[in-house]
Amino acid sequence: MEDKKVLIVDDQNGIRILLMEVFSSEGYNTFQAPNGKVALEIVNNDKPDLVLLDMKIPGMDGLEILKHIKEIDPDIKVIMMTAYGELDMIKEATDFGALMHFTKPFDIDEMRVAVNMQLRNSAANKCS
């Protein structure tokens, strides 16, 4: 199985560092972006398998970034992260192809399990 790539998009440096440590230790290649512009450059250049995307980012918001990611590659899996119950935005994100969402502060183990499940399922599907 080739190395899976995870992109973490969040304007909070601490969250990016925490998630990068968690997913690097799981054996994934990790990338980070503090904003939409950097995130979309990474999506174009490095083709991540999964994106952890914060809903509230200055400049381009999470929904806008999600739409661009899906235009670039509809197969990239996206999990949204929200600070509080932005239910209308969460529904919209799901309509645009987000798989699920985590509300901050999230349980890091739950997120790790969800990411592993998504990436290992996609690997299993490609092998069959």
mmCIF file of C-alpha atoms in Angstrom:
data_model
loop_
_atom_site.group_PDB
_atom_site.id
_atom_site.type_symbol
_atom_site.label_atom_id
_atom_site.label_comp_id
_atom_site.label_asym_id
_atom_site.label_seq_id
_atom_site.Cartn_x
_atom_site.Cartn_y
_atom_site.Cartn_z
ATOM 1 C CA MET A 1 0.000 0.000 0.000
ATOM 2 C CA GLU A 2 1.444 3.356 -1.040
ATOM 3 C CA ASP A 3 1.795 6.091 1.538
ATOM 4 C CA LYS A 4 -1.496 7.874 2.069
ATOM 5 C CA LYS A 5 -1.453 11.669 2.246
ATOM 6 C CA VAL A 6 -3.425 13.722 4.744
ATOM 7 C CA LEU A 7 -3.800 17.504 4.416
ATOM 8 C CA ILE A 8 -4.748 19.474 7.531
ATOM 9 C CA VAL A 9 -6.333 22.874 6.838
ATOM 10 C CA ASP A 10 -6.846 25.063 9.903
ATOM 11 C CA ASP A 11 -5.924 28.651 10.721
ATOM 12 C CA GLN A 12 -4.950 27.593 14.265
ATOM 13 C CA ASN A 13 -1.306 26.533 14.316
ATOM 14 C CA GLY A 14 -1.720 24.401 17.454
ATOM 15 C CA ILE A 15 -4.411 22.254 15.875
ATOM 16 C CA ARG A 16 -2.369 21.750 12.708
ATOM 17 C CA ILE A 17 0.680 20.672 14.720
ATOM 18 C CA LEU A 18 -1.345 18.308 16.925
ATOM 19 C CA LEU A 19 -3.067 16.643 13.962
ATOM 20 C CA MET A 20 0.177 16.405 11.990
ATOM 21 C CA GLU A 21 1.842 14.610 14.910
ATOM 22 C CA VAL A 22 -1.095 12.215 15.298
ATOM 23 C CA PHE A 23 -1.336 11.298 11.620
ATOM 24 C CA SER A 24 2.425 11.195 11.024
ATOM 25 C CA SER A 25 2.653 8.649 13.844
ATOM 26 C CA GLU A 26 -0.074 6.650 12.058
ATOM 27 C CA GLY A 27 2.263 6.436 9.055
ATOM 28 C CA TYR A 28 0.656 9.031 6.796
ATOM 29 C CA ASN A 29 2.419 11.727 4.809
ATOM 30 C CA THR A 30 1.030 14.926 6.315
ATOM 31 C CA PHE A 31 0.712 18.394 4.852
ATOM 32 C CA GLN A 32 -0.625 21.514 6.501
ATOM 33 C CA ALA A 33 -2.178 24.732 5.302
ATOM 34 C CA PRO A 34 -3.211 27.809 7.321
ATOM 35 C CA ASN A 35 -5.597 29.054 4.601
ATOM 36 C CA GLY A 36 -7.456 28.151 1.437
ATOM 37 C CA LYS A 37 -4.838 29.419 -1.006
ATOM 38 C CA VAL A 38 -2.100 27.209 0.440
ATOM 39 C CA ALA A 39 -4.531 24.285 0.794
ATOM 40 C CA LEU A 40 -5.500 24.391 -2.886
ATOM 41 C CA GLU A 41 -1.827 24.604 -3.959
ATOM 42 C CA ILE A 42 -1.152 21.428 -1.943
ATOM 43 C CA VAL A 43 -4.240 19.717 -3.409
ATOM 44 C CA ASN A 44 -3.032 20.579 -6.932
ATOM 45 C CA ASN A 45 0.609 19.612 -6.365
ATOM 46 C CA ASP A 46 0.496 16.730 -3.897
ATOM 47 C CA LYS A 47 -2.962 15.156 -4.409
ATOM 48 C CA PRO A 48 -3.811 14.259 -0.787
ATOM 49 C CA ASP A 49 -6.067 11.258 -0.184
ATOM 50 C CA LEU A 50 -7.915 12.955 2.661
ATOM 51 C CA VAL A 51 -8.347 16.555 3.835
ATOM 52 C CA LEU A 52 -9.226 17.594 7.391
ATOM 53 C CA LEU A 53 -10.801 20.968 6.738
ATOM 54 C CA ASP A 54 -11.782 23.624 9.255
ATOM 55 C CA MET A 55 -15.095 25.311 8.468
ATOM 56 C CA LYS A 56 -14.121 28.791 9.708
ATOM 57 C CA ILE A 57 -10.964 30.073 8.030
ATOM 58 C CA PRO A 58 -10.224 33.755 7.359
ATOM 59 C CA GLY A 59 -10.385 34.624 3.678
ATOM 60 C CA MET A 60 -11.796 31.602 1.885
ATOM 61 C CA ASP A 61 -14.141 29.658 4.189
ATOM 62 C CA GLY A 62 -14.292 25.890 4.486
ATOM 63 C CA LEU A 63 -17.260 25.485 2.130
ATOM 64 C CA GLU A 64 -15.513 27.449 -0.591
ATOM 65 C CA ILE A 65 -12.320 25.426 -0.129
ATOM 66 C CA LEU A 66 -14.355 22.193 -0.189
ATOM 67 C CA LYS A 67 -15.980 23.167 -3.517
ATOM 68 C CA HIS A 68 -12.556 23.890 -5.053
ATOM 69 C CA ILE A 69 -11.088 20.614 -3.751
ATOM 70 C CA LYS A 70 -13.961 18.640 -5.288
ATOM 71 C CA GLU A 71 -13.528 20.510 -8.602
ATOM 72 C CA ILE A 72 -9.836 19.583 -8.645
ATOM 73 C CA ASP A 73 -10.413 15.946 -7.662
ATOM 74 C CA PRO A 74 -13.859 14.594 -6.710
ATOM 75 C CA ASP A 75 -12.236 11.474 -5.180
ATOM 76 C CA ILE A 76 -10.398 13.338 -2.406
ATOM 77 C CA LYS A 77 -12.069 12.510 0.912
ATOM 78 C CA VAL A 78 -12.905 15.520 3.090
ATOM 79 C CA ILE A 79 -13.746 15.590 6.792
ATOM 80 C CA MET A 80 -14.930 18.943 8.132
ATOM 81 C CA MET A 81 -14.010 20.420 11.527
ATOM 82 C CA THR A 82 -16.287 23.023 13.118
ATOM 83 C CA ALA A 83 -15.935 25.164 16.205
ATOM 84 C CA TYR A 84 -19.596 25.099 17.147
ATOM 85 C CA GLY A 85 -22.949 23.886 15.823
ATOM 86 C CA GLU A 86 -22.946 25.395 12.359
ATOM 87 C CA LEU A 87 -25.633 22.943 11.305
ATOM 88 C CA ASP A 88 -26.685 24.715 8.126
ATOM 89 C CA MET A 89 -23.047 24.871 6.985
ATOM 90 C CA ILE A 90 -22.499 21.218 7.944
ATOM 91 C CA LYS A 91 -25.478 20.168 5.826
ATOM 92 C CA GLU A 92 -24.175 22.247 2.933
ATOM 93 C CA ALA A 93 -20.701 20.709 3.330
ATOM 94 C CA THR A 94 -22.245 17.225 3.203
ATOM 95 C CA ASP A 95 -24.150 18.222 0.057
ATOM 96 C CA PHE A 96 -20.824 19.231 -1.516
ATOM 97 C CA GLY A 97 -19.264 15.874 -0.682
ATOM 98 C CA ALA A 98 -17.817 16.093 2.844
ATOM 99 C CA LEU A 99 -17.926 12.660 4.499
ATOM 100 C CA MET A 100 -18.506 13.752 8.099
ATOM 101 C CA HIS A 101 -17.671 16.462 10.580
ATOM 102 C CA PHE A 102 -16.070 16.800 13.985
ATOM 103 C CA THR A 103 -17.021 19.548 16.409
ATOM 104 C CA LYS A 104 -14.161 21.233 18.272
ATOM 105 C CA PRO A 105 -12.903 20.379 20.769
ATOM 106 C CA PHE A 106 -12.934 16.939 19.133
ATOM 107 C CA ASP A 107 -11.836 13.607 20.531
ATOM 108 C CA ILE A 108 -8.503 12.968 18.824
ATOM 109 C CA ASP A 109 -8.926 9.187 19.041
ATOM 110 C CA GLU A 110 -12.331 9.340 17.355
ATOM 111 C CA MET A 111 -10.830 11.416 14.560
ATOM 112 C CA ARG A 112 -7.875 9.027 14.224
ATOM 113 C CA VAL A 113 -10.246 6.051 13.930
ATOM 114 C CA ALA A 114 -12.403 7.878 11.352
ATOM 115 C CA VAL A 115 -9.394 8.835 9.205
ATOM 116 C CA ASN A 116 -7.913 5.338 9.402
ATOM 117 C CA MET A 117 -11.262 3.854 8.456
ATOM 118 C CA GLN A 118 -11.652 6.158 5.434
ATOM 119 C CA LEU A 119 -8.116 5.644 4.143
ATOM 120 C CA ARG A 120 -7.928 1.912 4.803
ATOM 121 C CA ASN A 121 -11.345 1.373 3.207
ATOM 122 C CA SER A 122 -10.246 3.209 0.082
ATOM 123 C CA ALA A 123 -7.068 1.093 -0.050
ATOM 124 C CA ALA A 124 -9.109 -2.094 0.318
ATOM 125 C CA ASN A 125 -11.482 -0.971 -2.437
ATOM 126 C CA LYS A 126 -8.579 -0.289 -4.816
ATOM 127 C CA CYS A 127 -7.114 -3.756 -4.197
ATOM 128 C CA SER A 128 -10.333 -5.620 -4.953
#
